[in-house]
Amino acid sequence: MYSLKRLLMLLIFFLSVTTHVKAEQFDVFKGSCLFVTLAEGGVDAYPLSALKGEYYIEDDYACIETNWGDIAKYHISEYISIDTEIPQLPHMKSYKFNNKYNPNLNQDVIAEEIAEVIHLKANAIGKSLTASFQLSDSEAVAYIGKELQISKESRNRFDKAISYTVTYPGYDLITQEGRIPFGRIYTIETEWLTDNGKVARIDIDIEKGHTVTSRNYYLKAIFSITGYGMYDDFSDSVQIKGRGNNSWNYKKKSYRLKFGEKKKPFGLTKGKSWVLLANPQHGSLMVNAIAMKIGQLAGAKYTNHIIPVELYINGKYQGSYIFTEKIGFSNNSVDVDEEYGYMLELDSYYDEDFKFRSSHSNLPVNIKEPKLAEEKEGDVSSTVLESMLNDNCANTIPSQKFPDSSPLDVIVSNQKAKNIKFKTIRQQFNRLDSLVCNNADLRNILDLDAAARFMLVNDLVLNRELLHPKSVFLWKEDMYSESSKFIFGPVWDYDYAFAYHKEESRYFAGGPQQTTVVKGELPGGKFFTALKENREFQRHYYKVWCEFVENNCITEVMEYAQDYYRFVEESYANNAAKWGDNTDYADQVSIMQEWIKKRHDYIVRNLTKYDISDLISDNPQKSGNYGNSYSTGIYTIYGERVVEGENLKQGIYIINGKKVLIKQE
């Protein structure tokens, strides 16, 4: 006699039969199947070709015998029906690669039509992407093979066709090798424009054919991009000047660009200020690109985009360059209101107008934002004035003319600028310096998660310039708010990382088993060693490394290095012909991959484990590059993933992002 529960289930089943589709009318998977609809949800599907005869009933059990010798038995209370009709299945409603979750993608790639085969075109360098998709109902799930896919989180390499199975939980195809999900199949075929593309060309035609000779004043020019189908062509007026400290001494120069209004070159976020990096050191053409990729994967704050280009100035070839954002307060870099926030650069060049030495570790602190001494219209700062005098002595023609006021008036005017903000900034940073150096509680003054991600990048690439320090940025969103914390980033300038040997002008010259920062006379060594010894920092550092490992980011880094080089290979050959950088970059890629992997493994092996259960539920990556890797699956409180199917011992676990206590029965 049927129970009321079973009668209700049977009624639901028979009502749904009218929506079933015959197997021959819907190509879900090859061959026909026998479907067992389970009373507690789910469906077991047996390929008819794998069955040894028809199923039979024996002692209230339905018995299904397979060709490989197994006999599956289902009690009459465990199933609703056994037949060859495919159960109703969910479907995919939308699919895209959103650049919000893919820093290597400059614009969204959206499927115009959802069909069994979805064709997409991507202009990204690096073929690993995070897909965003919508399914027909909230109960539906998607798999690639046996791997559950989470929209906006799961990351895959799309260098070949990838098939999704859209189904419901527990809809399994029974095979000799085990269970696999069955459902509607959607195949994604991605065309990569980099495979047949060409590195974009930038032309800068300077007014009257002038040459950039200074880092302190701009020249007017016309800026043009030839995208060769990978990027949109673009043209606009621009201002250009030189940039860099040590790099300005090379023949191959870096440049700063400034548009009159915010623009979107290469589809990037709108902004006025941009940079063309020369990477003039032998062997350096790839290092900043790889470091920025690591920054993106690590979730470091506001990591720059890297666009390789061929640069021509006044029609003359200048070499292979990188086009990227200028670091500062702007919507295409750090999107903070400079009326309330400020940005600092810890840099031993110590070359800003407003700067100070920190009270405890003697750090060289340069105030980058805001500009505390805004000049009046027609005025220039003393550094600009000095440059203009030198340029005039050299018979060059600057675009910026002398002001009506005398040079002395300009200097005095700037020196008398009110500096209330300066005093506040100095006081606040000195407090941070004191707390770090005294191993105090940093949670209320420093964004420890951002600091840990910043340090992960610098440790993985062995950036010893932290010791000086050089090119270390940090900022505060609101100097007037007690809850506003210091935030490290964006990461920048890795010319002397990756075990660079200056005398030999060679990267990866040293082994990967080295310490990034050590105590010593250099102020950066004192400060960052103290930071890394702080227990709360160490817990966050351990957490972000757990995420990096769980997401298998090191594999994507190595794949990206190969993808990047394949795209720029011809450009690098052109650069070598121009500047004599005879580095064998094909060989360097393999050396880089091996070095980075060893470096990664060395750091991971030596990590101190911490209880991070209170940190795992946080999702600090507000930029949205990658989701919280602990939102699905089972983890120990140390962030280690538990293999599916393992028997859980008594203890605390993180299950689908929530802390759960497992007790022994």
Tab-separated table of N, CA, C and O in Angstrom, residues 149-204:
chain	number	residue	atom	x	y	z
A	149	GLN	N	30.250	24.605	-11.488
A	149	GLN	CA	30.630	25.940	-11.941
A	149	GLN	C	29.768	26.989	-11.249
A	149	GLN	O	28.543	26.868	-11.214
A	150	ILE	N	30.424	28.009	-10.708
A	150	ILE	CA	29.734	29.101	-10.042
A	150	ILE	C	29.882	30.348	-10.910
A	150	ILE	O	30.995	30.766	-11.225
A	151	SER	N	28.759	30.922	-11.305
A	151	SER	CA	28.800	32.135	-12.115
A	151	SER	C	29.577	33.229	-11.385
A	151	SER	O	29.434	33.421	-10.183
A	152	LYS	N	30.463	33.912	-12.124
A	152	LYS	CA	31.275	35.021	-11.633
A	152	LYS	C	32.390	34.573	-10.694
A	152	LYS	O	33.102	35.419	-10.150
A	153	GLU	N	32.556	33.260	-10.519
A	153	GLU	CA	33.612	32.765	-9.638
A	153	GLU	C	34.509	31.738	-10.320
A	153	GLU	O	35.729	31.867	-10.271
A	154	SER	N	33.909	30.729	-10.925
A	154	SER	CA	34.701	29.631	-11.489
A	154	SER	C	35.515	30.129	-12.674
A	154	SER	O	34.997	30.805	-13.559
A	155	ARG	N	36.779	29.769	-12.679
A	155	ARG	CA	37.703	30.240	-13.715
A	155	ARG	C	38.238	29.034	-14.486
A	155	ARG	O	38.675	28.043	-13.893
A	156	ASN	N	38.220	29.146	-15.815
A	156	ASN	CA	38.656	28.050	-16.675
A	156	ASN	C	39.504	28.598	-17.811
A	156	ASN	O	39.436	29.782	-18.147
A	157	ARG	N	40.264	27.717	-18.405
A	157	ARG	CA	41.067	28.088	-19.569
A	157	ARG	C	40.280	27.735	-20.830
A	157	ARG	O	39.904	26.583	-21.039
A	158	PHE	N	40.050	28.733	-21.672
A	158	PHE	CA	39.213	28.570	-22.857
A	158	PHE	C	40.050	28.522	-24.129
A	158	PHE	O	39.665	29.085	-25.150
A	159	ASP	N	41.178	27.846	-24.086
A	159	ASP	CA	42.007	27.723	-25.279
A	159	ASP	C	41.457	26.682	-26.247
A	159	ASP	O	41.913	26.564	-27.379
A	160	LYS	N	40.469	25.929	-25.800
A	160	LYS	CA	39.769	24.979	-26.656
A	160	LYS	C	38.301	24.975	-26.247
A	160	LYS	O	37.916	25.612	-25.256
A	161	ALA	N	37.484	24.282	-27.032
A	161	ALA	CA	36.049	24.249	-26.737
A	161	ALA	C	35.801	23.641	-25.357
A	161	ALA	O	36.424	22.642	-24.980
A	162	ILE	N	34.886	24.254	-24.617
A	162	ILE	CA	34.515	23.783	-23.283
A	162	ILE	C	33.012	23.563	-23.250
A	162	ILE	O	32.245	24.415	-23.692
A	163	SER	N	32.597	22.422	-22.698
A	163	SER	CA	31.174	22.083	-22.656
A	163	SER	C	30.651	22.149	-21.224
A	163	SER	O	31.258	21.599	-20.299
A	164	TYR	N	29.514	22.847	-21.070
A	164	TYR	CA	28.804	22.925	-19.793
A	164	TYR	C	27.639	21.940	-19.815
A	164	TYR	O	26.962	21.791	-20.840
A	165	THR	N	27.401	21.296	-18.701
A	165	THR	CA	26.201	20.490	-18.500
A	165	THR	C	25.292	21.246	-17.548
A	165	THR	O	25.656	21.481	-16.386
A	166	VAL	N	24.126	21.655	-18.030
A	166	VAL	CA	23.157	22.378	-17.200
A	166	VAL	C	22.095	21.391	-16.751
A	166	VAL	O	21.434	20.741	-17.571
A	167	THR	N	21.916	21.249	-15.455
A	167	THR	CA	21.072	20.185	-14.926
A	167	THR	C	20.569	20.570	-13.535
A	167	THR	O	20.643	21.733	-13.135
A	168	TYR	N	20.046	19.582	-12.819
A	168	TYR	CA	19.667	19.753	-11.420
A	168	TYR	C	20.584	18.902	-10.546
A	168	TYR	O	21.140	17.890	-11.008
A	169	PRO	N	20.753	19.259	-9.274
A	169	PRO	CA	21.593	18.449	-8.385
A	169	PRO	C	21.100	17.006	-8.328
A	169	PRO	O	19.899	16.753	-8.244
A	170	GLY	N	22.037	16.074	-8.402
A	170	GLY	CA	21.694	14.665	-8.291
A	170	GLY	C	21.255	14.015	-9.586
A	170	GLY	O	20.860	12.848	-9.589
A	171	TYR	N	21.325	14.715	-10.707
A	171	TYR	CA	21.032	14.118	-12.015
A	171	TYR	C	22.338	13.530	-12.545
A	171	TYR	O	23.169	14.240	-13.101
A	172	ASP	N	22.507	12.214	-12.358
A	172	ASP	CA	23.785	11.560	-12.628
A	172	ASP	C	23.665	10.488	-13.699
A	172	ASP	O	22.707	9.695	-13.698
A	173	LEU	N	24.639	10.457	-14.570
A	173	LEU	CA	24.786	9.377	-15.539
A	173	LEU	C	25.694	8.327	-14.913
A	173	LEU	O	26.787	8.642	-14.441
A	174	ILE	N	25.239	7.066	-14.894
A	174	ILE	CA	25.992	5.985	-14.255
A	174	ILE	C	26.880	5.318	-15.300
A	174	ILE	O	26.391	4.789	-16.300
A	175	THR	N	28.174	5.370	-15.065
A	175	THR	CA	29.128	4.746	-15.986
A	175	THR	C	30.029	3.807	-15.204
A	175	THR	O	30.034	3.806	-13.963
A	176	GLN	N	30.806	3.038	-15.931
A	176	GLN	CA	31.721	2.109	-15.273
A	176	GLN	C	32.780	2.866	-14.463
A	176	GLN	O	33.259	2.383	-13.444
A	177	GLU	N	33.113	4.084	-14.924
A	177	GLU	CA	34.123	4.896	-14.230
A	177	GLU	C	33.541	5.660	-13.048
A	177	GLU	O	34.276	6.256	-12.263
A	178	GLY	N	32.220	5.701	-12.934
A	178	GLY	CA	31.595	6.422	-11.843
A	178	GLY	C	30.469	7.310	-12.330
A	178	GLY	O	30.025	7.228	-13.475
A	179	ARG	N	29.995	8.182	-11.473
A	179	ARG	CA	28.877	9.062	-11.792
A	179	ARG	C	29.386	10.361	-12.419
A	179	ARG	O	30.379	10.926	-11.961
A	180	ILE	N	28.650	10.835	-13.430
A	180	ILE	CA	28.907	12.153	-13.997
A	180	ILE	C	27.566	12.842	-14.213
A	180	ILE	O	26.558	12.183	-14.469
A	181	PRO	N	27.518	14.171	-14.101
A	181	PRO	CA	26.238	14.868	-14.295
A	181	PRO	C	25.738	14.729	-15.735
A	181	PRO	O	26.534	14.668	-16.671
A	182	PHE	N	24.424	14.664	-15.904
A	182	PHE	CA	23.867	14.720	-17.248
A	182	PHE	C	22.853	15.855	-17.313
A	182	PHE	O	22.276	16.261	-16.302
A	183	GLY	N	22.658	16.399	-18.496
A	183	GLY	CA	21.727	17.498	-18.675
A	183	GLY	C	21.870	18.095	-20.057
A	183	GLY	O	22.398	17.464	-20.970
A	184	ARG	N	21.414	19.313	-20.220
A	184	ARG	CA	21.568	20.006	-21.504
A	184	ARG	C	23.034	20.415	-21.675
A	184	ARG	O	23.647	20.928	-20.747
A	185	ILE	N	23.548	20.218	-22.864
A	185	ILE	CA	24.952	20.485	-23.142
A	185	ILE	C	25.078	21.785	-23.932
A	185	ILE	O	24.435	21.963	-24.963
A	186	TYR	N	25.928	22.685	-23.434
A	186	TYR	CA	26.239	23.931	-24.135
A	186	TYR	C	27.755	24.005	-24.318
A	186	TYR	O	28.508	23.935	-23.338
A	187	THR	N	28.193	24.126	-25.550
A	187	THR	CA	29.623	24.160	-25.855
A	187	THR	C	30.049	25.587	-26.177
A	187	THR	O	29.449	26.246	-27.031
A	188	ILE	N	31.085	26.059	-25.482
A	188	ILE	CA	31.615	27.409	-25.682
A	188	ILE	C	32.856	27.315	-26.564
A	188	ILE	O	33.838	26.661	-26.204
A	189	GLU	N	32.799	27.953	-27.705
A	189	GLU	CA	33.948	28.026	-28.607
A	189	GLU	C	34.417	29.476	-28.659
A	189	GLU	O	33.689	30.358	-29.106
A	190	THR	N	35.636	29.720	-28.167
A	190	THR	CA	36.163	31.075	-28.062
A	190	THR	C	37.237	31.313	-29.112
A	190	THR	O	38.213	30.558	-29.192
A	191	GLU	N	37.045	32.344	-29.910
A	191	GLU	CA	38.061	32.763	-30.873
A	191	GLU	C	38.932	33.824	-30.208
A	191	GLU	O	38.438	34.840	-29.731
A	192	TRP	N	40.228	33.580	-30.184
A	192	TRP	CA	41.162	34.488	-29.526
A	192	TRP	C	41.825	35.376	-30.567
A	192	TRP	O	42.574	34.904	-31.423
A	193	LEU	N	41.542	36.670	-30.486
A	193	LEU	CA	42.073	37.607	-31.467
A	193	LEU	C	43.590	37.700	-31.383
A	193	LEU	O	44.246	38.071	-32.355
A	194	THR	N	44.158	37.357	-30.224
A	194	THR	CA	45.617	37.393	-30.090
A	194	THR	C	46.289	36.316	-30.934
A	194	THR	O	47.460	36.449	-31.278
A	195	ASP	N	45.565	35.228	-31.261
A	195	ASP	CA	46.176	34.141	-32.031
A	195	ASP	C	46.579	34.597	-33.425
A	195	ASP	O	47.606	34.179	-33.963
A	196	ASN	N	45.753	35.431	-34.022
A	196	ASN	CA	46.031	35.900	-35.372
A	196	ASN	C	46.243	37.406	-35.412
A	196	ASN	O	46.334	38.008	-36.482
A	197	GLY	N	46.302	38.026	-34.226
A	197	GLY	CA	46.376	39.476	-34.147
A	197	GLY	C	47.791	40.004	-34.167
A	197	GLY	O	48.787	39.263	-34.220
A	198	LYS	N	47.873	41.303	-34.108
A	198	LYS	CA	49.129	42.021	-34.154
A	198	LYS	C	49.114	43.030	-33.018
A	198	LYS	O	48.074	43.613	-32.701
A	199	VAL	N	50.269	43.243	-32.386
A	199	VAL	CA	50.360	44.215	-31.309
A	199	VAL	C	49.945	45.588	-31.832
A	199	VAL	O	50.356	46.006	-32.920
A	200	ALA	N	49.109	46.283	-31.077
A	200	ALA	CA	48.594	47.585	-31.505
A	200	ALA	C	49.732	48.586	-31.708
A	200	ALA	O	50.784	48.514	-31.067
A	201	ARG	N	49.480	49.511	-32.602
A	201	ARG	CA	50.460	50.569	-32.892
A	201	ARG	C	49.943	51.896	-32.346
A	201	ARG	O	48.783	52.252	-32.537
A	202	ILE	N	50.829	52.618	-31.646
A	202	ILE	CA	50.525	53.975	-31.192
A	202	ILE	C	51.408	54.956	-31.948
A	202	ILE	O	52.633	54.787	-31.999
A	203	ASP	N	50.778	55.954	-32.529
A	203	ASP	CA	51.498	57.056	-33.172
A	203	ASP	C	51.272	58.326	-32.369
A	203	ASP	O	50.125	58.686	-32.072
A	204	ILE	N	52.360	59.009	-32.025
A	204	ILE	CA	52.280	60.304	-31.351
A	204	ILE	C	53.025	61.313	-32.215
A	204	ILE	O	54.251	61.215	-32.383
